[in-house]
Amino acid sequence: MASISANGTGQDPVSLFEGHRRQMIRDRMVVNITLLALFLAFLAWSVWISRFTPERLAAGLPRIFEYFGSVMPSLQWDVLFESRNEAGRFPPGSVGFWYNDFWKYLTLIWETILMALTATLIATGLAVILSFLAARNTTPAPWVGVAARRFLEFCRGVPEILFALILVFAVGIGPLAGVIAIVIHATGALGKLFSEVVENASMRPVDGIKAVGGDWFEQMRYGILPQVLPNYTSYALWRFEINVRASAVVGFVGAGGIGAELSHVISFFSDDRVTAVLLLIVLTVTAIDLLSERLRHALIGKEALK
Amino acid sequence: MNTLAFAAITEADISAVRKRHPKAFGNPLVTALKLGSWAFIIVYLAWSLHLFEVGKLFNASDRAWQLISRMLVWRDMETWQYANIYRGIAQTIAMAFLGTLLGTIFALMLAFFAARNTMPGGVIRHAVRRLLDVFRGIDSVVWGLVFVRAVGLGPLAGVLAIWVSDMGNLAKLYSEAIENIDRKQVEGVRATGADTSRIIRYGYLPQILPVFISLSLYSFESSTRSATILGLVGAGGIGMIIIERFRAGLFDQVAFVVLNVLVVIAVIDWGSGLIRKRFIGERGH
Amino acid sequence: MLEFKGLTKQFNSTVAVKPATFTIPDGQMVGIIGRSGAGKSTLLRMINRLNEPSAGQMLFQGREITALKGRDLREWRNECAMVFQQFNLVGRLNVITNVMSGRLFHHGFLSSMAGVFSEKERAFAIRALDRLGMAHTALQQTDTLSGGQMQRVAIARALVQEPRIMLADEPIASLDPLNAKVVMDALRAINQQDGLTVVCNLHTLDTARQYCDRIIGMQDGVIVFDGTPKELTDKAAREIYGAEAEEAFSEALTSTALRPGAVAPAASEARVVN
Ligand SMILES: Nc1ncnc2c1ncn2[C@@H]1O[C@H](COP(=O)(O)OP(=O)(O)OP(=O)(O)O)[C@@H](O)[C@H]1O
Ligand SMILES: [Mg+2]
């Protein structure tokens, strides 16, 4: 028992530890400095290629504030809730004046929500089928699985608005192009999520249904679907929230909803109409988020109790 | 008890079983409710598709085929101005990077004002949260259009658009991360007699930093996607090239550009996944 | 009559079942024993083709089972029901739907996708459940049942298939002795009253001795014993189980505690009924 050190070389454990520590810090420093250098180089390259210089930003900022100043409504307290006067007009400074086109906007917002709802329903249906084809554990044949996965990747890789642009050319201006565009993109996104859920599901019930003589559809319907349904519902609700945002935008290329009006208002007027539409959109989106979040939590909560 | 063949079951047998186990034959109310909701969904779909003039789809086949064939057959590939295309893609990535970076920096500050445990005062917290709702509730393309009006066409508007929408998204996610912090670790640091700055440095930061980095990387990935379409409203990047060539009817070039963008996005996802792993280990976020 | 002609199964490099040739006459209750990894499950799962045989033939009443495809294959699976060690029920569906799923083969596409079952099927399912003392749980969600109850539901599902053969892959391996006895009694009753052929993988020797007409012993994919329980001497058993013999025998001791027919049916077991 000459030494308490167990490292065999008889070195002082403290100095050994310190040596290790120094080595580790040095290694880490090298990696971190390299990363930092890469980061800075990337930053410099980004600034150069997008010509995002401080001068440009400095020149732009006042214009931004100027613009937002011009689109703010000029509300006056004394006439705020005034109704139409004898000439049938709202007095300037009232909410009625600000939202002169309220019913038009509301109709368009309604159309936007319907587009999102229809698209979500169809996309969910398609994604359910595709997820069973794409999941590695349930795919009827390996090549079908590969094909389905590639297809889903393509669908979710291309943004809705691009599909909408192309579809407007094919089917004409109007909400149909928007709905189809959202369906395609949402099918891709949901299909991927769904197939991940399927891959985590138990295969025992599937074996059970197979042993009963059930075909592939019955194996999915009875063996997998009951297991994954709560997750599917929750994802579909979440996707609905995203689709509402998307359907508010596809109108930019003429694919229906409030987007066309929004882009028109922003492009041609810089007055309080811009904030009127924007505020309405924000309120709608926030309300739907809250509602769907409640529903999702209720669903998950019910699951947790079981 | 003896065996019974399915084929031999008579009406009398059914009613005998029904008498003993009435509930097993299903609750008519539940059945009606189920049928009703399916019927509702189907009627809704039929109605809404009718409203959206789904019939146009069947008249569109000519144009659609024309479009698809012109996208698939690539002509005059030597005149495609590749330098322009790749500069556009580079600009898109740069816009996404700068926007996410600025969004991250500002979200870092806003998040602490929006989190319940770091901002107990209700008024400021709620005000900040509503502001974040506005930033998030408006799509980045809309912000793009707004900023194009404010500062003119070009990538500056794009950077601003991503900055604002990322700031809204990230601040909300960050503030949730701060609220979900493990209090025990903070108390452990406090118990050593540390002052506030040290509590933040050793109690909060080690917990939230990996989450923040991972969220920002995710945000960068999704910003690259949204940056590709910002150009559609004139806010710089590859989207401007896409819409120019689309309007000019050069569908084969559009298909080529979109394919390139898909590849670049896949590469970025992969790279950011690598970095995420390096910073936060395999467990991911 | 179920005939095996050199039926073989190979997984990559391991041969799980080496060419097996034997015959099972109608109405026999056969127990397959052997240590873990001997190939019992693989052999059983080849019978209803949940595992594809790599070589050899299998015939039922002269029909070549190994050549079946598509709908014919599913019809065969419907004819030979299987009961699993882990029950393989759909946990999130209720008991009666699980039992009725045994009749899915007879359904058209639409009615099975819509989950519509006829009154006749309901009555039949309730009868099957009743036979196993489980009718009172018909509307309960299946994953709230105990293991023994689930296995009885699984047997009820197998019964509504109106099978000609019943396969059971270690049906009692995850059950306590009392439930194990209930399940084995049920299988034996099905064998004797309905005249079904029952092929049953078993972990415990004494269970096989008690319930089966015939015992097949497997070792490393080879059938090393085939005879009546009487012929299965201690020496023969030791050969089947090899080095694990001691363990297997002590395991067997635990389940000899219950004799067949000694316990009242478990229908009285208290459980909340919806
Ligand atoms: N899907 C598979 N892939 C590869 N090898 C397999 C597979 N299934 C079984 N095996 C192998 O085949 C052999 C026989 O397995 P089997 O499950 O039939 O044994 P068993 O007798 O049922 O054992 P146990 O009593 O533990 O259930 C084992 O060596 C096993 O590792
Ligand atoms: Mg086994």
CSV table of N, CA and C and ligand atoms in Angstrom, one decimal, chain C residues 35-42 45 85 169-170 201 203, ligand 2:
chain,number,residue,atom,x,y,z
C,35,ARG,N,-37.2,-26.3,-25.7
C,35,ARG,CA,-36.7,-25.2,-25.0
C,35,ARG,C,-36.9,-23.9,-25.9
C,36,SER,N,-36.6,-22.8,-25.3
C,36,SER,CA,-36.7,-21.5,-26.0
C,36,SER,C,-35.8,-21.5,-27.2
C,37,GLY,N,-36.3,-21.1,-28.4
C,37,GLY,CA,-35.6,-21.0,-29.6
C,37,GLY,C,-35.5,-22.3,-30.4
C,38,ALA,N,-36.3,-23.3,-29.9
C,38,ALA,CA,-36.3,-24.6,-30.6
C,38,ALA,C,-37.0,-24.5,-31.9
C,39,GLY,N,-37.8,-23.5,-32.1
C,39,GLY,CA,-38.5,-23.4,-33.4
C,39,GLY,C,-40.0,-23.7,-33.3
C,40,LYS,N,-40.6,-23.7,-32.1
C,40,LYS,CA,-42.0,-24.1,-31.9
C,40,LYS,C,-42.9,-23.0,-32.5
C,41,SER,N,-42.6,-21.7,-32.2
C,41,SER,CA,-43.4,-20.7,-32.8
C,41,SER,C,-43.3,-20.6,-34.3
C,42,THR,N,-42.1,-20.8,-34.8
C,42,THR,CA,-41.9,-20.8,-36.2
C,42,THR,C,-42.7,-21.9,-36.9
C,45,ARG,N,-46.4,-20.9,-36.7
C,45,ARG,CA,-46.8,-19.8,-37.6
C,45,ARG,C,-46.7,-20.1,-39.1
C,85,GLN,N,-49.5,-15.8,-27.6
C,85,GLN,CA,-49.1,-15.6,-26.2
C,85,GLN,C,-49.5,-14.2,-25.7
C,169,ASP,N,-50.2,-20.4,-29.7
C,169,ASP,CA,-48.7,-20.2,-29.5
C,169,ASP,C,-48.5,-19.8,-28.0
C,170,GLU,N,-48.1,-20.8,-27.2
C,170,GLU,CA,-47.9,-20.5,-25.8
C,170,GLU,C,-49.0,-19.7,-25.2
C,201,ASN,N,-48.5,-24.8,-28.6
C,201,ASN,CA,-47.1,-24.7,-28.1
C,201,ASN,C,-47.2,-24.5,-26.6
C,203,HIS,N,-44.9,-24.3,-22.8
C,203,HIS,CA,-43.6,-24.2,-22.1
C,203,HIS,C,-43.5,-25.3,-21.1
D,2,MG,MG,-42.2,-18.9,-29.3
